mmCIF file of C-alpha atoms and ligand atoms in Angstrom:
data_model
loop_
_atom_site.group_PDB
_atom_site.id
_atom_site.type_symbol
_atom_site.label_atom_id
_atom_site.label_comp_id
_atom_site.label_asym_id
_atom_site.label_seq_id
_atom_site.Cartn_x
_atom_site.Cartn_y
_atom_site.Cartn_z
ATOM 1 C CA UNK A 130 0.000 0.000 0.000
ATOM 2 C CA UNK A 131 1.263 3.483 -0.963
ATOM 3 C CA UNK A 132 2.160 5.639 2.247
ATOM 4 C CA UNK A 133 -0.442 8.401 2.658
ATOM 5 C CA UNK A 134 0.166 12.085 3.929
ATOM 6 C CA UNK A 135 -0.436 12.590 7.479
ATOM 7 C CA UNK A 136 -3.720 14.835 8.281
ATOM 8 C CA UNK A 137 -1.093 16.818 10.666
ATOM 9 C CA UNK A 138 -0.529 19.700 8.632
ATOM 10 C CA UNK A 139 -4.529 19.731 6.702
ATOM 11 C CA UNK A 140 -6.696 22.467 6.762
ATOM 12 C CA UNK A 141 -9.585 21.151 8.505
ATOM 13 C CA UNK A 142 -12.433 23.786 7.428
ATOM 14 C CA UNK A 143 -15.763 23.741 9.356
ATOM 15 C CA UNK A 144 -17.082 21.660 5.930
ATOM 16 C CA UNK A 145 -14.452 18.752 6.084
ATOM 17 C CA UNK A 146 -14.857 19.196 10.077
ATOM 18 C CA UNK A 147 -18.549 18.614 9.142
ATOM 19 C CA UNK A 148 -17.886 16.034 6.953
ATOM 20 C CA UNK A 149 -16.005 13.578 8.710
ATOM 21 C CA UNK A 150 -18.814 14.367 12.082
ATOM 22 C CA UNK A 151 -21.054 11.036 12.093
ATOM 23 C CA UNK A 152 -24.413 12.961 11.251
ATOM 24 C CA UNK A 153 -26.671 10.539 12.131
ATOM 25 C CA UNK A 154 -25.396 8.749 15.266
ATOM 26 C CA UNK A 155 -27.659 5.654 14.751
ATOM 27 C CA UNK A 156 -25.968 3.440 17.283
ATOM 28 C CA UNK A 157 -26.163 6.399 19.934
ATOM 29 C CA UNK A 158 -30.142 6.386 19.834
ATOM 30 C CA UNK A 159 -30.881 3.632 21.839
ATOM 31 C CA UNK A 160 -31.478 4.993 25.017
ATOM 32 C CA UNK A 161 -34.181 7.426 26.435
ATOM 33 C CA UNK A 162 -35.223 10.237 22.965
ATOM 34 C CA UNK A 163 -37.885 12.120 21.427
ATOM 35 C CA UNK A 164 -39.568 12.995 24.902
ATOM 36 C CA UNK A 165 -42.245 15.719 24.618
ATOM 37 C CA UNK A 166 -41.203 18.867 25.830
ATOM 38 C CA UNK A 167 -43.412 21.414 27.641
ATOM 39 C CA UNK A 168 -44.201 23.921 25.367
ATOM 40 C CA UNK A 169 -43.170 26.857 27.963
ATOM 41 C CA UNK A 170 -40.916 26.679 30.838
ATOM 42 C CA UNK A 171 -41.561 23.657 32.428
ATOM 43 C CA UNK A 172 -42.712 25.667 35.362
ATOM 44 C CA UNK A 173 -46.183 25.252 36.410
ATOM 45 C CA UNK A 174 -48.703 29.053 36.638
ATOM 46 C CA UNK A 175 -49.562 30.226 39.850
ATOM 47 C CA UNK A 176 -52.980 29.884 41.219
ATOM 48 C CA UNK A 177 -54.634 32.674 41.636
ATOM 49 C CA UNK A 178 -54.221 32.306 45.782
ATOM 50 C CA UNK A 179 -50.717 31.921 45.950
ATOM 51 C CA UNK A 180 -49.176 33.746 49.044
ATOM 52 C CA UNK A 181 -46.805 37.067 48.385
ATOM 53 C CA UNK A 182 -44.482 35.963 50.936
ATOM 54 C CA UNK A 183 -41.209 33.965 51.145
ATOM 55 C CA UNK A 184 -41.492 34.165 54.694
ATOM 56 C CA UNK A 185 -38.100 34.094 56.611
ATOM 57 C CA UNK A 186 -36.152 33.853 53.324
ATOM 58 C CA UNK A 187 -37.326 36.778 52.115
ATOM 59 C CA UNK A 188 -34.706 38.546 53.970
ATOM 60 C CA UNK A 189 -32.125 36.771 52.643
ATOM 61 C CA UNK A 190 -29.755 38.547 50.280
ATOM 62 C CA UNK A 191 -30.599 37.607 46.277
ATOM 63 C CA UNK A 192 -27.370 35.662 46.381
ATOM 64 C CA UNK A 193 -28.014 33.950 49.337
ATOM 65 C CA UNK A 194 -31.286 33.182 48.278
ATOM 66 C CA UNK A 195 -29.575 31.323 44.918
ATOM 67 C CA UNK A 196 -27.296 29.510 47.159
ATOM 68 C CA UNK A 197 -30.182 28.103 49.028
ATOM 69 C CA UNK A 198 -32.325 27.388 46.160
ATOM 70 C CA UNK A 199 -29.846 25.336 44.219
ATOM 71 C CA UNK A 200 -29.551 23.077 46.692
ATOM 72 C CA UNK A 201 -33.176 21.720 46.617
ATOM 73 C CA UNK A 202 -34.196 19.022 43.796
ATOM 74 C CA UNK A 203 -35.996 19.941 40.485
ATOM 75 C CA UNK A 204 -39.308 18.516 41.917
ATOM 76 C CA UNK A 205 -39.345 20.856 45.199
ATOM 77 C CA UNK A 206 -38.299 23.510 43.274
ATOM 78 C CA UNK A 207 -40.952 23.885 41.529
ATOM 79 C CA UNK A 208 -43.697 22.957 44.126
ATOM 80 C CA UNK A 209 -42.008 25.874 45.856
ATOM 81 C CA UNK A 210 -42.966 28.232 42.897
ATOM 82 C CA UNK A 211 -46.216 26.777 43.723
ATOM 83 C CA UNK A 212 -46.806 28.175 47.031
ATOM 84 C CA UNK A 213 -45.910 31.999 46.781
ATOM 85 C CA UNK A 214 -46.113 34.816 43.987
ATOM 86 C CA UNK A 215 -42.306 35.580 45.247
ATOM 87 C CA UNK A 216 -41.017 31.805 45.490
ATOM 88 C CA UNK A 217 -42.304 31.672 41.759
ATOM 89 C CA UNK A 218 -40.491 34.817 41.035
ATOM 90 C CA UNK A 219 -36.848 33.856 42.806
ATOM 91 C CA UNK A 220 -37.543 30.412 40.863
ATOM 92 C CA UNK A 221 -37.750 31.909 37.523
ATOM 93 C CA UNK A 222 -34.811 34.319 38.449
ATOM 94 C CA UNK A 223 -32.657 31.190 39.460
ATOM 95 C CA UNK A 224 -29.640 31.344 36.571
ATOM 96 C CA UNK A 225 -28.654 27.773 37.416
ATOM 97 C CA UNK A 226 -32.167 26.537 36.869
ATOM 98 C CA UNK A 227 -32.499 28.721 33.800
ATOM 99 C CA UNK A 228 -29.101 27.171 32.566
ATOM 100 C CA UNK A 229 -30.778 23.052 33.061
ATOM 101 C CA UNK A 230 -34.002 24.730 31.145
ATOM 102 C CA UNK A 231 -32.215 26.856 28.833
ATOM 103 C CA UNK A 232 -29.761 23.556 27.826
ATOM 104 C CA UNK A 233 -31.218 19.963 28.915
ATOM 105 C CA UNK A 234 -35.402 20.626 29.350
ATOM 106 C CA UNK A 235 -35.604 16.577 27.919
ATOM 107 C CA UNK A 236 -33.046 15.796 31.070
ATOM 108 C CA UNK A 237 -35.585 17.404 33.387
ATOM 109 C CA UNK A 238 -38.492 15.761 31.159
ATOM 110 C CA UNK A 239 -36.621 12.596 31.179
ATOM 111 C CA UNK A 240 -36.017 12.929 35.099
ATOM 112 C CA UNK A 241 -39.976 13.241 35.683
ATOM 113 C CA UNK A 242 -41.300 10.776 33.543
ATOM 114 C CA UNK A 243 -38.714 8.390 35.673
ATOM 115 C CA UNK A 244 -39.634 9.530 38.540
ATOM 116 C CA UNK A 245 -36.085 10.558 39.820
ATOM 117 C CA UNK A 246 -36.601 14.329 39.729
ATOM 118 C CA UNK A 247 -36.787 14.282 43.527
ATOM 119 C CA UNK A 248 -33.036 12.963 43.203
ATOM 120 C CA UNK A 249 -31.394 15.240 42.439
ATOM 121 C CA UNK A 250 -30.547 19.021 43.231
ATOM 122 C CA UNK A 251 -30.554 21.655 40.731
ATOM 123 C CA UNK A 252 -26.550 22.364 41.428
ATOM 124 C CA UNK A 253 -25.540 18.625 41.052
ATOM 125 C CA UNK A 254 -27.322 18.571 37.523
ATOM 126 C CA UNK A 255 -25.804 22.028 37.179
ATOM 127 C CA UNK A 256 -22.545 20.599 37.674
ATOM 128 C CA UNK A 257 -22.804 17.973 35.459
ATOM 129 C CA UNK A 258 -23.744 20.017 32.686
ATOM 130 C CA UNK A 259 -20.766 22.233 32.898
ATOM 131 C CA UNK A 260 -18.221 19.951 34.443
ATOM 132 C CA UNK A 261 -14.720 20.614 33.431
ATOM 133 C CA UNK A 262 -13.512 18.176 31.623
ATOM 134 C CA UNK A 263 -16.830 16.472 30.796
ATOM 135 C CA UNK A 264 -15.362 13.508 30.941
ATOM 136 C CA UNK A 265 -16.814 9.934 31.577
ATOM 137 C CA UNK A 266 -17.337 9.200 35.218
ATOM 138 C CA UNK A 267 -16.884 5.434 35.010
ATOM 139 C CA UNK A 268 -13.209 5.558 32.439
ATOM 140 C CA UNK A 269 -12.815 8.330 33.205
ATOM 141 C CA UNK A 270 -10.890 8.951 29.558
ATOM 142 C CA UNK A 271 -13.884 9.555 27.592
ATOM 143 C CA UNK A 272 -16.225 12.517 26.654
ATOM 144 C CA UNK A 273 -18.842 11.646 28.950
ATOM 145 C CA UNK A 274 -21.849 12.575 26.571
ATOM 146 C CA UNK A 275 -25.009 10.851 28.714
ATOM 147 C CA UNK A 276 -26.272 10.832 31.561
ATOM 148 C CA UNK A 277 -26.748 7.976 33.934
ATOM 149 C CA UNK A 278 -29.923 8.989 35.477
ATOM 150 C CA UNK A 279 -29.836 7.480 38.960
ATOM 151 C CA UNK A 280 -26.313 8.971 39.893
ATOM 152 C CA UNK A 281 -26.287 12.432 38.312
ATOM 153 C CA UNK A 282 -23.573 11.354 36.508
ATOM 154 C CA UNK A 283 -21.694 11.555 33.125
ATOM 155 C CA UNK A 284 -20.714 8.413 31.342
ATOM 156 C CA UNK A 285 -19.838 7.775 27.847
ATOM 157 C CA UNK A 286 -21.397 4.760 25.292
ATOM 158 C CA UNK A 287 -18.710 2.388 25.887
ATOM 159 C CA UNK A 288 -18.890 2.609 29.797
ATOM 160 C CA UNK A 289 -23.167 2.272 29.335
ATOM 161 C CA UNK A 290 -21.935 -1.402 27.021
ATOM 162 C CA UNK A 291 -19.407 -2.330 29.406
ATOM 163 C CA UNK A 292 -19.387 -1.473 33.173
ATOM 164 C CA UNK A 293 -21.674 -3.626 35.185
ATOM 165 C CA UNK A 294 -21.820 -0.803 37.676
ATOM 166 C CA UNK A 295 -24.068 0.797 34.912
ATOM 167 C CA UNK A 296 -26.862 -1.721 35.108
ATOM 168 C CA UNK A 297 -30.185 -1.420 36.167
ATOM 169 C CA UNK A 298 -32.361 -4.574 37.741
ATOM 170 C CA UNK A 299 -35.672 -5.288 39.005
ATOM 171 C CA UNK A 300 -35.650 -4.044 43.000
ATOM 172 C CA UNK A 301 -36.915 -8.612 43.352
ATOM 173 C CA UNK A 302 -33.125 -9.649 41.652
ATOM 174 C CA UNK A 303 -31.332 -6.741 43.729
ATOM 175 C CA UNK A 304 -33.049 -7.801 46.821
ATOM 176 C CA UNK A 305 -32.021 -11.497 46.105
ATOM 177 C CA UNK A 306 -28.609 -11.035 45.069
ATOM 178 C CA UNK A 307 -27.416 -8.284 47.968
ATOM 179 C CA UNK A 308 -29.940 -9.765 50.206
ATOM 180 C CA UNK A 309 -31.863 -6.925 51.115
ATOM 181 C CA UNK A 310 -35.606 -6.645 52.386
ATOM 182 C CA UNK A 311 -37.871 -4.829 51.060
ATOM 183 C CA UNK A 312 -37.569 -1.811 53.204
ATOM 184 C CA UNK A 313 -33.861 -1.586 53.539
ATOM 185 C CA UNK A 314 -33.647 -1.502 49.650
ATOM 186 C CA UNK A 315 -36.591 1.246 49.539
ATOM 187 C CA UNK A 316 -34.620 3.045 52.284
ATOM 188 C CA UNK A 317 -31.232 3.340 50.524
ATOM 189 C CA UNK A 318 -32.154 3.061 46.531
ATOM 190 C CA UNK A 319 -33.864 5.386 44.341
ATOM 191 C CA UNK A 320 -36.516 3.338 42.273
ATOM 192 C CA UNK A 321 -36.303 4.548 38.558
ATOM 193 C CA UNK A 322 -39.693 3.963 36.527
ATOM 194 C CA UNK A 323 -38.561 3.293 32.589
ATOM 195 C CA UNK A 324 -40.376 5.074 29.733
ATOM 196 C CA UNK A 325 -42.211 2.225 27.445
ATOM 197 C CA UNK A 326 -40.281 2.208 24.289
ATOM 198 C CA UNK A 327 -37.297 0.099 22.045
ATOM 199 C CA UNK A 328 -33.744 0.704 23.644
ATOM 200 C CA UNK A 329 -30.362 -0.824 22.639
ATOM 201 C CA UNK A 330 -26.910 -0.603 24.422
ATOM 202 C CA UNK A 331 -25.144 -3.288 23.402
ATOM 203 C CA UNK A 332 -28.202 -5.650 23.395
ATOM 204 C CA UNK A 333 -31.845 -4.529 21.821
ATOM 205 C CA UNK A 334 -34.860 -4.987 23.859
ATOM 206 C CA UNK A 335 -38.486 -3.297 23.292
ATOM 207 C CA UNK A 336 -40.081 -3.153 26.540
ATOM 208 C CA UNK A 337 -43.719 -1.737 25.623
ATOM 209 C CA UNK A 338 -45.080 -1.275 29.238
ATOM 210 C CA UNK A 339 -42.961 0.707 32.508
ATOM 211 C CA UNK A 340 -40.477 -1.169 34.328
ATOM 212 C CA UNK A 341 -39.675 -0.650 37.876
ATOM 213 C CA UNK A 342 -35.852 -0.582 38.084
ATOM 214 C CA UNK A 343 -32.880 0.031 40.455
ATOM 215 C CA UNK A 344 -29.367 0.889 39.919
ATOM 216 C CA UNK A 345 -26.999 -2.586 40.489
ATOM 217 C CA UNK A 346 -24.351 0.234 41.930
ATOM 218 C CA UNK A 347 -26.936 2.024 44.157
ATOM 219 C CA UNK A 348 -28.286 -1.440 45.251
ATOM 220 C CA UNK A 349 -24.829 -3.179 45.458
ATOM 221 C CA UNK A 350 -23.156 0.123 47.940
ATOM 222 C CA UNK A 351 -25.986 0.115 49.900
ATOM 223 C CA UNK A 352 -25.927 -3.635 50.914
ATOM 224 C CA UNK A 353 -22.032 -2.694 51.938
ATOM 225 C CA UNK A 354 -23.863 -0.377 54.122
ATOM 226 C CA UNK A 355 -26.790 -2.824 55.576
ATOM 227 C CA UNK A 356 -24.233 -5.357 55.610
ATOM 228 C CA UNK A 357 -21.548 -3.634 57.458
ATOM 229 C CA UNK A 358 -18.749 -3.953 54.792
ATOM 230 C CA UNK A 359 -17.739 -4.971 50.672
ATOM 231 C CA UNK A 360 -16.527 -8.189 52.169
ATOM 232 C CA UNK A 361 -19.989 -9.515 54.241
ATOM 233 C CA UNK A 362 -21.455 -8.255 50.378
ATOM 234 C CA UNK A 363 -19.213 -10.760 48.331
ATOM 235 C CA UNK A 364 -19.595 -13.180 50.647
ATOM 236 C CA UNK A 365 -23.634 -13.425 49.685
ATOM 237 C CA UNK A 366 -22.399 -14.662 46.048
ATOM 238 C CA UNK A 367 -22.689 -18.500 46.252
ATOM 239 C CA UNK A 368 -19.742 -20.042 44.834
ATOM 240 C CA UNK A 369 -21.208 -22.590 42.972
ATOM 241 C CA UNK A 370 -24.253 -22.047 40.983
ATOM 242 C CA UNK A 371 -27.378 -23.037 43.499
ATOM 243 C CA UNK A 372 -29.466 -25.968 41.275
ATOM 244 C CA UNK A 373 -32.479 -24.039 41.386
ATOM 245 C CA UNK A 374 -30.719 -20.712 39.475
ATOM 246 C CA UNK A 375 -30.885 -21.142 36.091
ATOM 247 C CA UNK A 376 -26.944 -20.791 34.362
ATOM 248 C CA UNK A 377 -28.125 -16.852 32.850
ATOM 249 C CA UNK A 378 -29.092 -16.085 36.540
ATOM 250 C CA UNK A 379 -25.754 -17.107 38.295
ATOM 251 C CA UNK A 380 -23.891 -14.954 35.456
ATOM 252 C CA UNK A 381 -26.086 -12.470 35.617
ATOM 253 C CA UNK A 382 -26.052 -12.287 39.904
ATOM 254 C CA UNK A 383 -22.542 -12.423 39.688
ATOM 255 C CA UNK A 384 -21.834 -10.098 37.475
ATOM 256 C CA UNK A 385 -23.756 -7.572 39.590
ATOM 257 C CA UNK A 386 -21.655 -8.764 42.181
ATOM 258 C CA UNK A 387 -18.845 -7.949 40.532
ATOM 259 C CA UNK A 388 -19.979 -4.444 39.370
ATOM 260 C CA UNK A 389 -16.867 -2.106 40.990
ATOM 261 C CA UNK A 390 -18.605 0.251 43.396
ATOM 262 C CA UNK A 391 -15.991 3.159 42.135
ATOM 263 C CA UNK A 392 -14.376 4.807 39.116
ATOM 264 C CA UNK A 393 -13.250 1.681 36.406
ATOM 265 C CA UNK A 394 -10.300 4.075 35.516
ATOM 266 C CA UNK A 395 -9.933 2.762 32.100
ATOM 267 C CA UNK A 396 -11.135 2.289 29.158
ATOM 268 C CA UNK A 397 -13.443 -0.864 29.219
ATOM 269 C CA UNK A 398 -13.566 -1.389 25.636
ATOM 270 C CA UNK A 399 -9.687 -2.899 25.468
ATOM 271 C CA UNK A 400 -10.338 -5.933 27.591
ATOM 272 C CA UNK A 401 -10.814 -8.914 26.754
ATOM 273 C CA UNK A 402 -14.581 -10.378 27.376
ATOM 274 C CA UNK A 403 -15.307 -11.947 30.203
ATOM 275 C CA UNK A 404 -16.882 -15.177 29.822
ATOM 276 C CA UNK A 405 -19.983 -14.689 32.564
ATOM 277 C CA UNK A 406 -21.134 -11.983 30.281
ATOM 278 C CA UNK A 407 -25.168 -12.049 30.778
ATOM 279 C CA UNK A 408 -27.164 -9.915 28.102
ATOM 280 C CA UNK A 409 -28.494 -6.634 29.832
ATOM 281 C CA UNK A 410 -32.384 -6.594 29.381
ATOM 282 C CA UNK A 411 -32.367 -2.822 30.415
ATOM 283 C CA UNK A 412 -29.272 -1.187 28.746
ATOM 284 C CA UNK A 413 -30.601 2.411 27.762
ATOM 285 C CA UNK A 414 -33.368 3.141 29.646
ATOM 286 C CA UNK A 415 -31.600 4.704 32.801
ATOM 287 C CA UNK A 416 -29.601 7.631 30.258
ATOM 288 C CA UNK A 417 -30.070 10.245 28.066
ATOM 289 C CA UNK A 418 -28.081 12.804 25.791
ATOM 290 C CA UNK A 419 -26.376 14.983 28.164
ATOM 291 C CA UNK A 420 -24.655 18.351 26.002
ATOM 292 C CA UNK A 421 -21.394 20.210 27.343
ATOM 293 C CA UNK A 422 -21.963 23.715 28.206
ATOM 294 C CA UNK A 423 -18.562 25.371 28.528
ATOM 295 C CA UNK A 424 -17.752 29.150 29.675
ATOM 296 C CA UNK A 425 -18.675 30.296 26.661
ATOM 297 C CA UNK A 426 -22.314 28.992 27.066
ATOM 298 C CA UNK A 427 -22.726 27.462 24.009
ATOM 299 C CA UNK A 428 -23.923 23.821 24.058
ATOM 300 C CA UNK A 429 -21.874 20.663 22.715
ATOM 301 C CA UNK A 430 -23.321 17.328 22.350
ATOM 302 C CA UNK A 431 -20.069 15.692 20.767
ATOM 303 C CA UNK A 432 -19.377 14.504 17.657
ATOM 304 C CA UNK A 433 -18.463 10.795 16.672
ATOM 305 C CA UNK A 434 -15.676 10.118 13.568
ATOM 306 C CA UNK A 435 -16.685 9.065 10.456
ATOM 307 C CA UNK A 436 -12.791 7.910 10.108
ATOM 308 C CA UNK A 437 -13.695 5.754 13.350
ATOM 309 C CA UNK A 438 -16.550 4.219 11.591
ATOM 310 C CA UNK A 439 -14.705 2.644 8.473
ATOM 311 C CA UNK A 440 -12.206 0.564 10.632
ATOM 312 C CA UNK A 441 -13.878 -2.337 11.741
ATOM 313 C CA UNK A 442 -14.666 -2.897 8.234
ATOM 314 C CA UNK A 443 -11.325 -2.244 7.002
ATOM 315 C CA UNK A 444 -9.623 -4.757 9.420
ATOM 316 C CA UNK A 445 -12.385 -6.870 8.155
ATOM 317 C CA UNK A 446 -11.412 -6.654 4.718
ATOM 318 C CA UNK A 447 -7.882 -6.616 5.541
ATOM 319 C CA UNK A 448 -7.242 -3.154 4.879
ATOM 320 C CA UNK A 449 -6.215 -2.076 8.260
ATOM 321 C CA UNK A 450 -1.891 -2.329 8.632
ATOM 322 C CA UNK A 451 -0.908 -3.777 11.182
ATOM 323 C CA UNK A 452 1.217 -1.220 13.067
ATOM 324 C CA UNK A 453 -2.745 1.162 13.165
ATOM 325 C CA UNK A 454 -3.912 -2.299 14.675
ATOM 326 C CA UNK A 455 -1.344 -2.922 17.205
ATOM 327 C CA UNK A 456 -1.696 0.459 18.728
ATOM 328 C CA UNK A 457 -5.357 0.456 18.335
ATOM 329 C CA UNK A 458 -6.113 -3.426 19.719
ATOM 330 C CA UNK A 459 -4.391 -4.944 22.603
ATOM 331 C CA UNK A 460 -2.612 -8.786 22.262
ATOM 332 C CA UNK A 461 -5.630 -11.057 23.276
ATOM 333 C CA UNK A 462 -8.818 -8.906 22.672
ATOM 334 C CA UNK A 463 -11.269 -9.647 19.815
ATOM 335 C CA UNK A 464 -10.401 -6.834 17.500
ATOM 336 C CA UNK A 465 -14.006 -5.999 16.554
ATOM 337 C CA UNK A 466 -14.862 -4.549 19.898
ATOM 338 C CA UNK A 467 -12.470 -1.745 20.395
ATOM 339 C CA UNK A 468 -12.767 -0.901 16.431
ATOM 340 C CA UNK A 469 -16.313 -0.988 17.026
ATOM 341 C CA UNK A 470 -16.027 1.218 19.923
ATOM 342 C CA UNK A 471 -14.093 3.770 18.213
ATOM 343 C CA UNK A 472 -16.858 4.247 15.720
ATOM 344 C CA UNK A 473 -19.793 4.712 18.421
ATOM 345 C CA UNK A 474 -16.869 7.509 20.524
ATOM 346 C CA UNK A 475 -17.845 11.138 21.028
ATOM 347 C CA UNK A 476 -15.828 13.850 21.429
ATOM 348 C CA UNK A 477 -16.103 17.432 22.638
ATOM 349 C CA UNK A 478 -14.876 20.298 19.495
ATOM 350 C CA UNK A 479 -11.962 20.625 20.606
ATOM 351 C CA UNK A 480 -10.982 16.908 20.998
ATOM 352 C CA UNK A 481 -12.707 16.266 17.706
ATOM 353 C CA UNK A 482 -10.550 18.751 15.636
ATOM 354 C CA UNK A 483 -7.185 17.147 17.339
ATOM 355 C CA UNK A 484 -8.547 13.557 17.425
ATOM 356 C CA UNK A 485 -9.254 14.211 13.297
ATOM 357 C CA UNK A 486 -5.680 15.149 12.604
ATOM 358 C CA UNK A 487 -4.324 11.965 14.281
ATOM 359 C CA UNK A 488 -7.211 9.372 12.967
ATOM 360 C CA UNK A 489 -5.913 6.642 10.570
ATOM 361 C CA UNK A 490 -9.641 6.142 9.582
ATOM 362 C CA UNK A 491 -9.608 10.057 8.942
ATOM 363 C CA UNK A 492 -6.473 9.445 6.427
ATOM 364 C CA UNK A 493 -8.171 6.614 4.348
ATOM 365 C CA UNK A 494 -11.500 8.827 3.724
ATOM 366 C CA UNK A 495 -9.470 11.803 2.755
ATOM 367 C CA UNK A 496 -7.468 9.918 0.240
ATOM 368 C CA UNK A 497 -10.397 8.607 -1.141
ATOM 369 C CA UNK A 498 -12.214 12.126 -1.529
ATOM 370 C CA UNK A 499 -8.800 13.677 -2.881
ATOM 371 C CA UNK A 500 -8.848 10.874 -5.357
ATOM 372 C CA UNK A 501 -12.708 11.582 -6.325
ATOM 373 C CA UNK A 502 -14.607 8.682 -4.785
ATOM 374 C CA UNK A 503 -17.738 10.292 -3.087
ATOM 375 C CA UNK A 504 -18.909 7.745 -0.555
ATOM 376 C CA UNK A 505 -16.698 4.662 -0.295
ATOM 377 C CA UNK A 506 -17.831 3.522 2.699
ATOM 378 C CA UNK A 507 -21.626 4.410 2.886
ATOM 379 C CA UNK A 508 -21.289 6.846 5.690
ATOM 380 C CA UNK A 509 -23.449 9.547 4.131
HETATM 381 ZN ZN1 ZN B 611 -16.552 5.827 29.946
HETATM 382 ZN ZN1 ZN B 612 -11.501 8.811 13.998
#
């Protein structure tokens, strides 16, 4: 193959940027979408006999006031706008509500329909939509472009397919594998009500009616708690597969079980698979889109590589040299699933531009379009 001229020194216009930007993002749309928004600001009127008064925090300083009011959830936020023609006012005024309305109202739409806007305050969602590097909370590497709904937190594709931390479960299958009563799981675990729909991370599942779902994190640190430590947890595990557990069951316990309770530090996608892998019935329906909202304001949702896209089928075909694959596939892992990865990664503008100039995938499709051929690949 004929060496081909490094992207280092390209102009990269906002066109060819364009160009190369997966447009349509079909494997990112499994998860919660296309929610109804309110037509207004999600706020609710006032009745007509609403109170003036703030009472005692009236007196409060506007600032003050803020600092106070961003530490209440979404929910009691705005049943406090509810109660008093001034509460409704110092609601509306709030800039770091205006900044979750302004950027992510299908967040706050997603976090009703759920049933998990009482789980959050205003400043963590805040925080999450302009945290500094946005980056994955689970690899921590990553672009963290969704969020995980339970947690408040940002995680990117590849964590949602790959860290068992991420998984939701019935509240029966959490109580059975961290053995848990009913009340001690209600007392320590948020219970997440799905939005009927078709959802695919990793595996596809339609689930036409509302599931009532925990996080296997949330469920698995709280029985550390009930239990009195990570140790009297693993110990619940049975080592040998019980004869009334079906095979699917045992993987699927223990993989909760094994679901790390803190940061996997790395990306997931380079090692190999695990051979208790059980299918996830519920991947998607805990996370949504989540933008970037820098200093400047302006919103990014990330952009995925259309360079990226073409190399699974390229090492398929052959086409892939083996030096790109070495430093792009580690000795002993399948090489569809980081290639794969790659193609389903998001990046913030910045990292996109930079991430362009370095992408092998990137090099291919520009030799291509220099040499005339319009869509090799059947990105477009
Ligand atoms: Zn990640
Ligand atoms: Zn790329």
């Amino acid at each position: 193959m004929a060496a081909m001229a490094s992207n280092a020194d390209r102009v990269f216009s906002d066109e060819l940027v364009n160009r190369l930007t997966d447009a349509n993002e079909y494997s990112l749309k499994g998860m919660i979408r296309g929610l109804t928004l309110p037509p207004t600001a999600p706020l609710p009127a006032l009745s007509s006999c609403s109170a003036a008064s703030l009472g005692q925090l009236d007196s409060l300083p506007v600032e003050l006031m803020h600092m106070v009011l961003v530490l209440l959830d979404v929910q009691s936020l705005v049943r406090l706008s509810q109660v008093a023609r001034a509460a409704k006012v110092a609601v509306d005024g709030l800039p770091a509500y205006e900044d979750l309305r302004q950027h992510i109202p299908d967040v706050l739409v997603a976090l009703g329909r759920t049933r998990m806007l009482h789980c959050h305050s205003v400043a963590c969602l805040q925080d999450a939509l302009r945290a500094s590097p946005p980056r994955c909370a689970s690899c921590l590497v990553s672009f963290g472009g969704f969020l995980f709904l339970p947690t408040c937190e940002r995680v990117c594709f590849d964590c949602l397919c790959e860290n068992r931390a991420l998984r939701m479960t019935t509240p029966a299958l959490a109580r059975e594998c961290f053995r848990l009563s009913a009340s001690q799981l209600a007392a320590g675990v948020p219970v997440l009500h799905t939005i009927p729909g078709s959802y695919s991370v990793r595996w596809h599942k339609h689930h036409p009616k509302v599931h009532k779902l925990v996080s296997v994190r949330q469920a698995k640190a709280h029985a550390a708690v009930v239990h009195g430590s990570a140790q009297a947890v693993a110990a619940l595990l049975p080592a040998t597969k019980p004869a009334s557990w079906s095979l699917r069951k045992y993987y699927l316990l223990q993989s909760f079980h094994e679901a790390p309770l803190g940061p996997a530090g790395r990306d997931l996608t380079l090692l190999p698979e695990q051979d208790n892998t059980a299918p996830d019935g519920f991947g998607g329906v805990a996370s949504i889109r989540m933008p970037y909202v820098g200093k400047a304001g302006k919103a990014d949702r990330g952009r995925c590589c259309n360079g990226c896209r073409i190399l699974e089928k390229l090492d398929a075909d052959g086409g892939l040299p083996e030096n790109v694959k070495t430093r792009l596939v580690p000795p002993g892992v399948p090489a569809s699933k980081p290639l794969k990865a790659l193609g389903t990664r998001l990046y913030t503008e910045g990292k996109f531009v930079q991430h362009i100039r370095e992408c092998y995938g990137v090099t291919r499709l520009l030799s291509l379009w220099d040499d005339g051929v319009k869509d090799p690949y059947g990105l477009e």
